mmCIF file of C-alpha atoms in Angstrom:
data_model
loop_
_atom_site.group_PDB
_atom_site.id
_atom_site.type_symbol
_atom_site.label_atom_id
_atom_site.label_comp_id
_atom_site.label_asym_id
_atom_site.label_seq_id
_atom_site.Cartn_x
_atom_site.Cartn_y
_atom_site.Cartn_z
ATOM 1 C CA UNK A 1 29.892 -8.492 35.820
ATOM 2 C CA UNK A 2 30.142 -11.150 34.025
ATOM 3 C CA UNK A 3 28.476 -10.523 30.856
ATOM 4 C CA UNK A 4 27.112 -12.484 27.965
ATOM 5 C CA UNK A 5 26.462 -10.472 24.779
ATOM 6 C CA UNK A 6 24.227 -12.032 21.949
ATOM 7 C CA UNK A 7 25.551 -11.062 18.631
ATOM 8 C CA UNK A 8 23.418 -10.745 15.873
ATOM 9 C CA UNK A 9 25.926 -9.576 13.435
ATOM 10 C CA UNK A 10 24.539 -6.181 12.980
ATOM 11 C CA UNK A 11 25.409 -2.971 14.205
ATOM 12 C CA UNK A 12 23.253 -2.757 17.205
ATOM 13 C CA UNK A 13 24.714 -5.494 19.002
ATOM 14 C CA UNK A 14 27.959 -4.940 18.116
ATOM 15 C CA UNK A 15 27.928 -1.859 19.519
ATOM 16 C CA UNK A 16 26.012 -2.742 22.668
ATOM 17 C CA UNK A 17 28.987 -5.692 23.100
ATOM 18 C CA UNK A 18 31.372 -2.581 22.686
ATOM 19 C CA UNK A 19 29.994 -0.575 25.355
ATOM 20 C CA UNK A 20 29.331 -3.458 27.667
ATOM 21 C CA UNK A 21 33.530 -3.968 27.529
ATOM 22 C CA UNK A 22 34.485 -0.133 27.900
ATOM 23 C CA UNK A 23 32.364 -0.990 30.949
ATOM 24 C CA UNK A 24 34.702 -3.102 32.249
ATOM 25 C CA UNK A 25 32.668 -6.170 32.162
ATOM 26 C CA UNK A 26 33.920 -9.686 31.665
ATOM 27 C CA UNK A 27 32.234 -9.925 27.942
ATOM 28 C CA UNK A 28 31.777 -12.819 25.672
ATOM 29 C CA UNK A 29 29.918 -12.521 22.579
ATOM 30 C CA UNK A 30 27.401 -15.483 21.495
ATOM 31 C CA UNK A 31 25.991 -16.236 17.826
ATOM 32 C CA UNK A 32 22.540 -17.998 17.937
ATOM 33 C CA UNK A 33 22.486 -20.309 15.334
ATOM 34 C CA UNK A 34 18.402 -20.617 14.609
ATOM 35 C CA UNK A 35 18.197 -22.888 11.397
ATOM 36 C CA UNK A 36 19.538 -26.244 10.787
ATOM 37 C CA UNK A 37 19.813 -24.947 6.782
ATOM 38 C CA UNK A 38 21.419 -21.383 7.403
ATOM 39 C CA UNK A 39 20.898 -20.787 3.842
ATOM 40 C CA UNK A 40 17.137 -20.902 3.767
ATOM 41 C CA UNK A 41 17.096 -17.576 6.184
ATOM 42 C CA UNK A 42 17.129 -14.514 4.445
ATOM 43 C CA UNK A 43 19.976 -12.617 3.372
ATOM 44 C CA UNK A 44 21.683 -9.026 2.929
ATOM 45 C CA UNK A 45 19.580 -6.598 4.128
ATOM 46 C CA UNK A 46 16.424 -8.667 4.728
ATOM 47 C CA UNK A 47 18.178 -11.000 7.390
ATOM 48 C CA UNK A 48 19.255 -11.293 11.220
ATOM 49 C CA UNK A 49 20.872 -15.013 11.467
ATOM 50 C CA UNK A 50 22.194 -16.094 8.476
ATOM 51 C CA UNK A 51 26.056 -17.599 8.207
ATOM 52 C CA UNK A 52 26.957 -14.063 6.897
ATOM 53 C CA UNK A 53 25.404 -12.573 10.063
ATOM 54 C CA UNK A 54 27.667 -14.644 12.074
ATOM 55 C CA UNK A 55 30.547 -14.226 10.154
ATOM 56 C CA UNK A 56 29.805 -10.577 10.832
ATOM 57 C CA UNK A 57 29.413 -11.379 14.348
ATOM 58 C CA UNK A 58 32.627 -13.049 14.680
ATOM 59 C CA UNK A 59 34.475 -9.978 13.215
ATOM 60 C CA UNK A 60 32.839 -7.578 15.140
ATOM 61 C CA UNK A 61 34.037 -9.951 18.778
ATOM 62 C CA UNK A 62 37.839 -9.780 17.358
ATOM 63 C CA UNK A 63 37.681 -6.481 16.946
ATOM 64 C CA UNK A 64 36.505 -6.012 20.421
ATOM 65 C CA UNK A 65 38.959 -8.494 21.958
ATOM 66 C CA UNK A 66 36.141 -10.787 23.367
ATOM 67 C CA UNK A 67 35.858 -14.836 23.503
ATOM 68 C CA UNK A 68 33.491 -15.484 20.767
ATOM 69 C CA UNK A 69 30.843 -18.448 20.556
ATOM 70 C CA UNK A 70 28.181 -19.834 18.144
ATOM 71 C CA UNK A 71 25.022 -21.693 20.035
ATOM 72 C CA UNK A 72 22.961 -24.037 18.219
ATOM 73 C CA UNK A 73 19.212 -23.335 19.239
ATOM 74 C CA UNK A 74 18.214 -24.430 15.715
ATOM 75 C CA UNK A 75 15.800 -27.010 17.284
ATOM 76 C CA UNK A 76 14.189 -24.911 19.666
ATOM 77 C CA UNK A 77 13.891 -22.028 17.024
ATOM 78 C CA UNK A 78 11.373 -24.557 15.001
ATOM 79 C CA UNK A 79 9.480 -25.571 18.208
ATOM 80 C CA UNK A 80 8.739 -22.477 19.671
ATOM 81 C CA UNK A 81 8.515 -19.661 16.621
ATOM 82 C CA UNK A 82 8.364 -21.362 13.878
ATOM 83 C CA UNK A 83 5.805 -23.627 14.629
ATOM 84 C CA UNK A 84 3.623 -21.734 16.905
ATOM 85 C CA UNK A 85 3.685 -19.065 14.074
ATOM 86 C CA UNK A 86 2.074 -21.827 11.406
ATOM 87 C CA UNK A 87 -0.149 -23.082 14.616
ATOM 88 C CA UNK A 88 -1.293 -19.522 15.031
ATOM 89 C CA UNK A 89 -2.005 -18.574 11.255
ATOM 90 C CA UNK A 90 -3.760 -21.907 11.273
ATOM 91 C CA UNK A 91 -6.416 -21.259 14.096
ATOM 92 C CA UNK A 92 -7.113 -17.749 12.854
ATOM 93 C CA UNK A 93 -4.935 -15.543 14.381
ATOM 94 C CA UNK A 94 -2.369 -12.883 13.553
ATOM 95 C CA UNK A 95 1.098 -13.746 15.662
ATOM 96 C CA UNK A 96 4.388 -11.488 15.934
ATOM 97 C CA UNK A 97 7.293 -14.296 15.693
ATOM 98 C CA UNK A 98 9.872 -11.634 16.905
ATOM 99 C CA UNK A 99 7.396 -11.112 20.204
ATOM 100 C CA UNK A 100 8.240 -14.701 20.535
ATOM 101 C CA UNK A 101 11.354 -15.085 19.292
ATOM 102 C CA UNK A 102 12.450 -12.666 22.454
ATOM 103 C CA UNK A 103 10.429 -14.067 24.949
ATOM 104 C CA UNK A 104 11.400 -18.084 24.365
ATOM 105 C CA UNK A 105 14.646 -17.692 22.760
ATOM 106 C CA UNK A 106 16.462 -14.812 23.562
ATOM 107 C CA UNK A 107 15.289 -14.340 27.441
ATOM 108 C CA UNK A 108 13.902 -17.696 27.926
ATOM 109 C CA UNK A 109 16.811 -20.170 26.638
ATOM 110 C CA UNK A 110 19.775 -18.233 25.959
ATOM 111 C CA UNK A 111 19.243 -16.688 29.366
ATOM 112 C CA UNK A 112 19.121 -19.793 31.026
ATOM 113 C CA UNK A 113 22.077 -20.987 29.495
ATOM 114 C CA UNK A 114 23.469 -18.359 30.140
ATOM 115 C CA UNK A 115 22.569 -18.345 33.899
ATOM 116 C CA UNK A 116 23.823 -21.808 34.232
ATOM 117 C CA UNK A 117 27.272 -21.015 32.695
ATOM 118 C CA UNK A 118 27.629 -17.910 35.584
ATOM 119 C CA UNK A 119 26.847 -15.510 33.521
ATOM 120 C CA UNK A 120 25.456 -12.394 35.200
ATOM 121 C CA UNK A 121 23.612 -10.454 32.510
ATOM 122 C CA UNK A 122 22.502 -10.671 29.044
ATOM 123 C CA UNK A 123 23.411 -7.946 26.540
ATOM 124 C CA UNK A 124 21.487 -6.992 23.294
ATOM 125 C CA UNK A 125 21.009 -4.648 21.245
ATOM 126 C CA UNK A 126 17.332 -3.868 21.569
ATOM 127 C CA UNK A 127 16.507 0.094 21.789
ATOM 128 C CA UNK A 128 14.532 0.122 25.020
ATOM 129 C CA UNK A 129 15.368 1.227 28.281
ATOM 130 C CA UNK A 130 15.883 0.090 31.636
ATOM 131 C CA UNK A 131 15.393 1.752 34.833
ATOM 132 C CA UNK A 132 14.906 0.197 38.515
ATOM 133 C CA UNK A 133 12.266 1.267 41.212
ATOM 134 C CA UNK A 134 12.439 -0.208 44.853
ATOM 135 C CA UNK A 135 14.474 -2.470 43.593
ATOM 136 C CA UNK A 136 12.092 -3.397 40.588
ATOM 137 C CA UNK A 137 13.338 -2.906 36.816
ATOM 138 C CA UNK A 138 10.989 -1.056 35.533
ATOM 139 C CA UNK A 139 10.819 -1.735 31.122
ATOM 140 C CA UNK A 140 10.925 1.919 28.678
ATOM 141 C CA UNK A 141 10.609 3.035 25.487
ATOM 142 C CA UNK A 142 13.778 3.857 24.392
ATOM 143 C CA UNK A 143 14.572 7.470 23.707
ATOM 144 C CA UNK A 144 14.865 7.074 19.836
ATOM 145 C CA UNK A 145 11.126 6.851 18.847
ATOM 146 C CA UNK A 146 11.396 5.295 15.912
ATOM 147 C CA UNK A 147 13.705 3.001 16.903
ATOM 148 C CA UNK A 148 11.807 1.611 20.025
ATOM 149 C CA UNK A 149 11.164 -2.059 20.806
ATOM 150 C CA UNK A 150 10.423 -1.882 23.865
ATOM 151 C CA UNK A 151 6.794 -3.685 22.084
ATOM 152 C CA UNK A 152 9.048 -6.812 21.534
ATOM 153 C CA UNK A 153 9.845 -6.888 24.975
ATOM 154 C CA UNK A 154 7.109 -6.867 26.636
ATOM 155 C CA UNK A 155 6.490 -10.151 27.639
ATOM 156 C CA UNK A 156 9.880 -10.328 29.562
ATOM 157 C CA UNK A 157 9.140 -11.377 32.896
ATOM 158 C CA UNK A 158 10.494 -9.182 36.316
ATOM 159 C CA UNK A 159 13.578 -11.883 36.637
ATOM 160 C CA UNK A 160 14.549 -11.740 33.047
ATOM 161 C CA UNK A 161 14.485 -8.103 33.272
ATOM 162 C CA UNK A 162 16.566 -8.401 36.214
ATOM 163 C CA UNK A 163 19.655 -10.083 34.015
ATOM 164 C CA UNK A 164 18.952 -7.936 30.912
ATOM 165 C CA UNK A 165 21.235 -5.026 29.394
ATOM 166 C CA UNK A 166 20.000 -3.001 26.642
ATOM 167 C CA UNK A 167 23.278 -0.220 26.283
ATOM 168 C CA UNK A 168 21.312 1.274 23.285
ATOM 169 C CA UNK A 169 18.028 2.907 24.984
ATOM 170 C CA UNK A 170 19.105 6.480 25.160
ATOM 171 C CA UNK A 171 20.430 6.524 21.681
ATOM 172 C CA UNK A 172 19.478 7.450 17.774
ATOM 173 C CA UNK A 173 20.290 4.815 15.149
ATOM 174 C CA UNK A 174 22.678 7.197 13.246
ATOM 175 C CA UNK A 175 24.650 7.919 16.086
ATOM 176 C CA UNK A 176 24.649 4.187 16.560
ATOM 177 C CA UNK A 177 26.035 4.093 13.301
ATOM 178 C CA UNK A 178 28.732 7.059 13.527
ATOM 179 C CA UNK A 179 30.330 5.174 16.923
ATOM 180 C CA UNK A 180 30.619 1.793 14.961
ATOM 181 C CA UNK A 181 32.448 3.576 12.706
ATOM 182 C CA UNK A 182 34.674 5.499 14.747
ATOM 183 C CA UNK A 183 35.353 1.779 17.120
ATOM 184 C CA UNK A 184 36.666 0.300 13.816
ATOM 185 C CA UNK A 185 33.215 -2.403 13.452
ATOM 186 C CA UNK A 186 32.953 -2.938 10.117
ATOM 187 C CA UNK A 187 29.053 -3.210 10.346
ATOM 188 C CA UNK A 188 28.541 0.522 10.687
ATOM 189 C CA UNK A 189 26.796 0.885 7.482
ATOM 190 C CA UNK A 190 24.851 -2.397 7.296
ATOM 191 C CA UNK A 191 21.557 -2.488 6.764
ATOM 192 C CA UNK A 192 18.831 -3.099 9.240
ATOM 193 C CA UNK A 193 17.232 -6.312 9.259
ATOM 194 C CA UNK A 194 13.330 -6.301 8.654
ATOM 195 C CA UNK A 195 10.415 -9.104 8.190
ATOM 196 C CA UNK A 196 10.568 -12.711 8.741
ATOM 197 C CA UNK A 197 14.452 -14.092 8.942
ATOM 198 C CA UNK A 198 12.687 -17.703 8.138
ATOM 199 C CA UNK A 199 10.667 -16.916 5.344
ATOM 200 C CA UNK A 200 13.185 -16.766 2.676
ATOM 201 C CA UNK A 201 11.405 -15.097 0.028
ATOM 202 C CA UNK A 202 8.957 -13.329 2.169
ATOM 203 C CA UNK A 203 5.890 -14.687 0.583
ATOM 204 C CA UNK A 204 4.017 -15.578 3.842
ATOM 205 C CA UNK A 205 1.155 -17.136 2.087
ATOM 206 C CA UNK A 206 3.436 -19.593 -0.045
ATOM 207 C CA UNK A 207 5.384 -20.361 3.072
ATOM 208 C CA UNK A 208 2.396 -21.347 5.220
ATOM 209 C CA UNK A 209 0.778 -23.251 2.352
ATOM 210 C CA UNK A 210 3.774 -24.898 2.191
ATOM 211 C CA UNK A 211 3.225 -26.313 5.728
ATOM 212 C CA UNK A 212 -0.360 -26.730 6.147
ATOM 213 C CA UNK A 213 -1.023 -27.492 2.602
ATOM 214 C CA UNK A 214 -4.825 -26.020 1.058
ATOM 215 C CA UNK A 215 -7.638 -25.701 3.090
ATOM 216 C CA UNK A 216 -10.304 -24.832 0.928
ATOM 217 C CA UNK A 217 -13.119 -22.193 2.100
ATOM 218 C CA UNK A 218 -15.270 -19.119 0.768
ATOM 219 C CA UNK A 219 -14.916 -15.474 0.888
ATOM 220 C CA UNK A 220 -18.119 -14.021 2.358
ATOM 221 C CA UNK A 221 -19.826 -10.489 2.631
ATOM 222 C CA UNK A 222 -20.365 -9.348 5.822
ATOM 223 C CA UNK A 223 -23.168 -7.944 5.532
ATOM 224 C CA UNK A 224 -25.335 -9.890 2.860
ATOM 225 C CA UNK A 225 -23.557 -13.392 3.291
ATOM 226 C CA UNK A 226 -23.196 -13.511 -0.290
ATOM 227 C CA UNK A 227 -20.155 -15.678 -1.353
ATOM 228 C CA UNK A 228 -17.878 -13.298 -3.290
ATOM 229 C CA UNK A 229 -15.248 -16.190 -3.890
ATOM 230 C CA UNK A 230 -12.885 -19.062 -2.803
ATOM 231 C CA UNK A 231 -9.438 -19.286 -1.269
ATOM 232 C CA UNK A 232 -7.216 -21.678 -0.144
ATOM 233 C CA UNK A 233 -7.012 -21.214 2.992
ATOM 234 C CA UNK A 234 -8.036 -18.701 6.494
ATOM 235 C CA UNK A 235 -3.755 -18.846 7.334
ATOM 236 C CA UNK A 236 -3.488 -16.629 3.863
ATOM 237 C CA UNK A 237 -4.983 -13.623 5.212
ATOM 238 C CA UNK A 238 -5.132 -11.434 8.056
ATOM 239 C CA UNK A 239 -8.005 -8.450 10.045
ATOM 240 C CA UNK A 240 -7.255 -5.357 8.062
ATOM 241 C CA UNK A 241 -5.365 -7.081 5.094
ATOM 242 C CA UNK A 242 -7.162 -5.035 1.706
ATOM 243 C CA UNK A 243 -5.185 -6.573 -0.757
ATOM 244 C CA UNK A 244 -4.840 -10.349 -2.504
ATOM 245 C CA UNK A 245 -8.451 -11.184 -1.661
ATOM 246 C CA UNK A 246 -9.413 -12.751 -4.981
ATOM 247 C CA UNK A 247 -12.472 -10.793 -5.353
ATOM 248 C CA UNK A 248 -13.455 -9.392 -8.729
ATOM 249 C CA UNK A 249 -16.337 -7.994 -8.790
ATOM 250 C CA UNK A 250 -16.370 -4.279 -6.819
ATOM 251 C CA UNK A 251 -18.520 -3.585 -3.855
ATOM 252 C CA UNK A 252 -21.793 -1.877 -4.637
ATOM 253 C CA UNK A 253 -20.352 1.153 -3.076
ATOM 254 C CA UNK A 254 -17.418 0.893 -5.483
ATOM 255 C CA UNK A 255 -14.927 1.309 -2.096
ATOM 256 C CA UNK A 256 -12.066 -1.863 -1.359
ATOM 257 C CA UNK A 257 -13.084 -4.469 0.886
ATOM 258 C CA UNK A 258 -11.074 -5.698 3.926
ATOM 259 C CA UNK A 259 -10.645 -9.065 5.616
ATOM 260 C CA UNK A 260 -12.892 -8.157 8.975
ATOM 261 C CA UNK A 261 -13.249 -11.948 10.551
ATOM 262 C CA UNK A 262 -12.023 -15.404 10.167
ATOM 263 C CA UNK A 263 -13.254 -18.841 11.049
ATOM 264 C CA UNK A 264 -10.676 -21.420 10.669
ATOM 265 C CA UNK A 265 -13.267 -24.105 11.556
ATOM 266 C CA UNK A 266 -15.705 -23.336 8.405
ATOM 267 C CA UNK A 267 -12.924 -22.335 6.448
ATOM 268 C CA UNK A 268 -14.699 -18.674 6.115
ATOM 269 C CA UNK A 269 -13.417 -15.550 5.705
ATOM 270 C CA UNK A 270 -15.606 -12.317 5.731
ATOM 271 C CA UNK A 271 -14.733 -9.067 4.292
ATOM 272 C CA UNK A 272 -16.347 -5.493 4.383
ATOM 273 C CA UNK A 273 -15.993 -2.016 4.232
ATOM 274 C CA UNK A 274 -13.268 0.045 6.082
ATOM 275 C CA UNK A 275 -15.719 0.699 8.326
ATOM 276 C CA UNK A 276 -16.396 -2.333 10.154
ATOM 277 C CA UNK A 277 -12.455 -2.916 11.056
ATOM 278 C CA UNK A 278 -13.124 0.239 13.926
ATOM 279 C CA UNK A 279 -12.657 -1.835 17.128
ATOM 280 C CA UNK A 280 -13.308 -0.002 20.929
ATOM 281 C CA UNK A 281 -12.470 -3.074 22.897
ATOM 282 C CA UNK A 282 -10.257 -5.624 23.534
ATOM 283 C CA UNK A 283 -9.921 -8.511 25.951
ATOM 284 C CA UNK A 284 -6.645 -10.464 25.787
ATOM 285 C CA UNK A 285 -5.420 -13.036 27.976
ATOM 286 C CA UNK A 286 -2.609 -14.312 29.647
ATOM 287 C CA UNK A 287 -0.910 -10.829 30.878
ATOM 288 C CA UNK A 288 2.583 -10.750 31.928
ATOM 289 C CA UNK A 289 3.598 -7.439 34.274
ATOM 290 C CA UNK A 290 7.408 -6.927 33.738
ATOM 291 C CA UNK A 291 7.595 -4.613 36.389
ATOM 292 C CA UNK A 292 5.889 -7.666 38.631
ATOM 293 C CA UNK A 293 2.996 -5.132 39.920
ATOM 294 C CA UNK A 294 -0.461 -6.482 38.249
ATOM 295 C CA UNK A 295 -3.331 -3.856 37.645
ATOM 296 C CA UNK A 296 -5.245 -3.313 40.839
ATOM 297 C CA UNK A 297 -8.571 -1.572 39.644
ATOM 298 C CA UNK A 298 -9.311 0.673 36.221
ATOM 299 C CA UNK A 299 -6.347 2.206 34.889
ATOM 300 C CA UNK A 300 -5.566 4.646 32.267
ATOM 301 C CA UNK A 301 -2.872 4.012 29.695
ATOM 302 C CA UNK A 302 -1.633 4.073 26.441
ATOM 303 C CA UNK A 303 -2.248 0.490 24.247
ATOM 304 C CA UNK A 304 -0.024 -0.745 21.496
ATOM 305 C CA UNK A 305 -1.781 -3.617 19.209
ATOM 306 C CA UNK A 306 1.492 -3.763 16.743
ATOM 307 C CA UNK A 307 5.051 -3.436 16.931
ATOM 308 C CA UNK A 308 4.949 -0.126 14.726
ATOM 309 C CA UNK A 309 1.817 1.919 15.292
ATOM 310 C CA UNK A 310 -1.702 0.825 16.557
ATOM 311 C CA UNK A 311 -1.326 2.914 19.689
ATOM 312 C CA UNK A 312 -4.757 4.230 21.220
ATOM 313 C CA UNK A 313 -5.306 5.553 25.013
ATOM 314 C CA UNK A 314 -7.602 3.027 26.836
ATOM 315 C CA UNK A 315 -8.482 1.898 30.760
ATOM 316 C CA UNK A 316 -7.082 -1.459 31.267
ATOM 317 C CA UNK A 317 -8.871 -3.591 33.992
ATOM 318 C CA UNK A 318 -7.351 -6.993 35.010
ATOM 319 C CA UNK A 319 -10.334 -9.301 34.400
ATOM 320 C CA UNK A 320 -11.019 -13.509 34.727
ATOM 321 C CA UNK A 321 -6.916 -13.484 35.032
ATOM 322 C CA UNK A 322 -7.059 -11.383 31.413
ATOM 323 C CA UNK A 323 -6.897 -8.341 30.418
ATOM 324 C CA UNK A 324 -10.025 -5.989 29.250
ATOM 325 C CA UNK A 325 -9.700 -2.429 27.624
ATOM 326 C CA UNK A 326 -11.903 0.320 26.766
ATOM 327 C CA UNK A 327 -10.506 2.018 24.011
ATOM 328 C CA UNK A 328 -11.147 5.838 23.692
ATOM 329 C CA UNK A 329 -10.438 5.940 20.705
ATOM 330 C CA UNK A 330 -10.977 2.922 17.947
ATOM 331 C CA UNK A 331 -8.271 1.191 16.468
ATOM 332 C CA UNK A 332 -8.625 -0.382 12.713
ATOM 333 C CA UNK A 333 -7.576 -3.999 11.676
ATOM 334 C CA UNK A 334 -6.803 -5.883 15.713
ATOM 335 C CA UNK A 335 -6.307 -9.407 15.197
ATOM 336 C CA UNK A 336 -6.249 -12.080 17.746
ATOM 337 C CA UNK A 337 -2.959 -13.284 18.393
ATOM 338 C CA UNK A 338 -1.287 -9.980 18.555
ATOM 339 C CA UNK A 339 -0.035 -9.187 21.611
ATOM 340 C CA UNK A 340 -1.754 -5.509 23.887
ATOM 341 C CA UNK A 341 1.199 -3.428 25.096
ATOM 342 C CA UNK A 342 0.243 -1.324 28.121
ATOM 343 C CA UNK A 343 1.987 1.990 28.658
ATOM 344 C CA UNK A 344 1.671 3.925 31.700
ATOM 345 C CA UNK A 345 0.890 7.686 31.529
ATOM 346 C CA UNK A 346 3.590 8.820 34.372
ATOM 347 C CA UNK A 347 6.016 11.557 34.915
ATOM 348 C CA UNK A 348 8.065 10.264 32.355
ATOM 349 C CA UNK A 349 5.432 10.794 29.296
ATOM 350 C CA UNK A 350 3.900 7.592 29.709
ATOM 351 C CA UNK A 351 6.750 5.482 28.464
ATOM 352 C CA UNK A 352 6.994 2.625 30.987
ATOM 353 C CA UNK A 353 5.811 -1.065 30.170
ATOM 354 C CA UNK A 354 2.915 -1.771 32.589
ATOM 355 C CA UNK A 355 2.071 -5.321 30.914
ATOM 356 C CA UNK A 356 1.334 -7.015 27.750
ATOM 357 C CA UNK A 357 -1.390 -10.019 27.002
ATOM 358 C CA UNK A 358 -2.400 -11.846 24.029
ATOM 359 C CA UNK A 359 -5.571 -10.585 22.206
ATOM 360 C CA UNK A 360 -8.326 -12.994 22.715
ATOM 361 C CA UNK A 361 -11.055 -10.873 21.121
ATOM 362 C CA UNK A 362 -12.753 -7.390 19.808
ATOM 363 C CA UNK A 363 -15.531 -5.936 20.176
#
């Protein structure tokens, strides 16, 4: 096949570029450029698409032998992560820009671009698996546990799926590592990549401030409706988030407070005990089945709220073109915005993708 393989300049897709050539594929390695200002992304260990991450991409493609290209999606990066992330914190809810960033970017532009150019797959370096069914690709966890984003994937459509590669499912990171290494890729020992690549200095507060400027509101007790305090703004907090609340006094009960709701429109933010983050439903909207086959009825699964952890067994029911589940057991601090993984309990330990909505609401 002809095979286009999307280069991050770490070690993950440089090996999954290497394996896709001992294939025997036709490979060519791509670069996404995602900022106009390269140098405003993090860097080192704490990036994913800086101009050091593509210098390290184009290293890794001579090594390999491989035509070797750097795409400009710089403008589309802004419109559909970066801004939908701001838009997001700004109405209230909690959204996972690498969710995104793989669903618009990744497997929604580079894809097509790729498609038009004859290209017959994509290749990343995502650990998840692939498997097909009648036909169907069917989306896993990958075999390394802790290394699974399978989460990030979710929203991948059938089609998508049907062009996608991911060489690394059945693998551990550190033997990842050790074959880098032994193919000569002098990423093998660089560091993973973790948090947001466009928030430089990872202060999400000061970077969303910096965008929607202060919007002045109160901190609020749940329970009494006492006003424990001001902030600047609902976007600086988060359902669960314990710390950076600006409140001085303690509770009566002497025990932390927690951000439990908030209401962009009023500007008010409520807080409480631990207690009152324990959520047994959740009805999210606009569900996307990667395997193409939509609920039909009450079914039991495994639900995944964030992209490490946050997993409870629930019945998922297709409802008013969303999504409803029962938890059976509660979950603590579920925001809207984040996206509902469903996991299907089959023969293979309940590791397939059955869908994934948006959170609408808890209960």
């Amino acid at each position: 096949m002809r095979v286009l393989a999307a280069m991050s300049g770490g070690v993950d897709s440089a090996v999954a570029a290497a394996r896709a050539v001992a294939a025997g594929h036709d490979v060519t390695g791509v670069h996404l450029a995602l900022s106009a200002k390269p140098g405003t992304l993090r860097t080192g260990s704490r990036g994913c698409c800086t101009i050091e991450d593509a210098h390290d991409a184009r290293r890794a493609a001579d090594i390999l032998g491989i035509p070797f290209y750097v795409w400009d999606f710089a403008e589309r990066f802004t419109e559909e992560v970066v801004e939908t992330f701001v838009g997001e914190y700004a109405a209230g809810r909690t959204p996972n820009p690498c969710v995104t960033c793989n669903e618009k970017i990744k497997f929604e532009a580079l894809l097509d671009k790729a498609m038009a150019l004859g290209f017959d797959a994509v290749c990343t370096g995502h650990y998840a698996r692939l498997s097909v069914v009648d036909g169907v690709p069917q989306l896993r966890r990958s075999a390394d546990a802790d290394k699974d984003q399978s989460y990030v994937l979710a929203s991948l459509t059938p089609e998508q799926l049907r062009h996608a590669m991911f060489p690394l499912g059945g693998d551990r990171k550190p033997d990842v590592r050790v074959e880098a290494a032994e193919r000569g890729l002098a990423v093998a020992a660089k560091p993973d990549s973790h948090d947001i690549c466009f928030i430089p200095d990872g202060d999400t507060r000061k970077f969303l401030e910096s965008r929607l400027g202060e919007r002045p509101g109160d901190l609020v007790d749940a329970e009494s409706g006492a006003v424990l305090g001001k902030h600047t703004g609902v976007h600086g907090f988060t359902i669960g988030q314990r710390k950076g609340l600006g409140i001085d006094a303690p509770a009566a009960d002497g025990r932390p407070r927690y951000v439990l709701a908030l209401e962009p429109v009023s500007g008010t933010v409520k807080v409480g005990p631990s207690r009152d983050l324990a959520v047994q439903r959740i009805e999210a909207d606009r569900p996307i089945w990667p395997s193409g086959r939509p609920l039909a009825g009450p079914t039991e699964c495994v639900v995944q709220v964030r992209a490490h952890g946050g997993i409870a067994p629930a019945v998922a029911e297709a409802v008013d073109g969303g999504v409803s589940l029962q938890l059976r057991e509660p979950l603590r601090g579920v925001a809207p915005g984040q996206v509902a993984v469903l996991y299907g309990p089959d023969a293979d330990a309940g590791d397939l993708v059955l869908g994934s909505a948006k959170i609408a609401a808890t209960a």
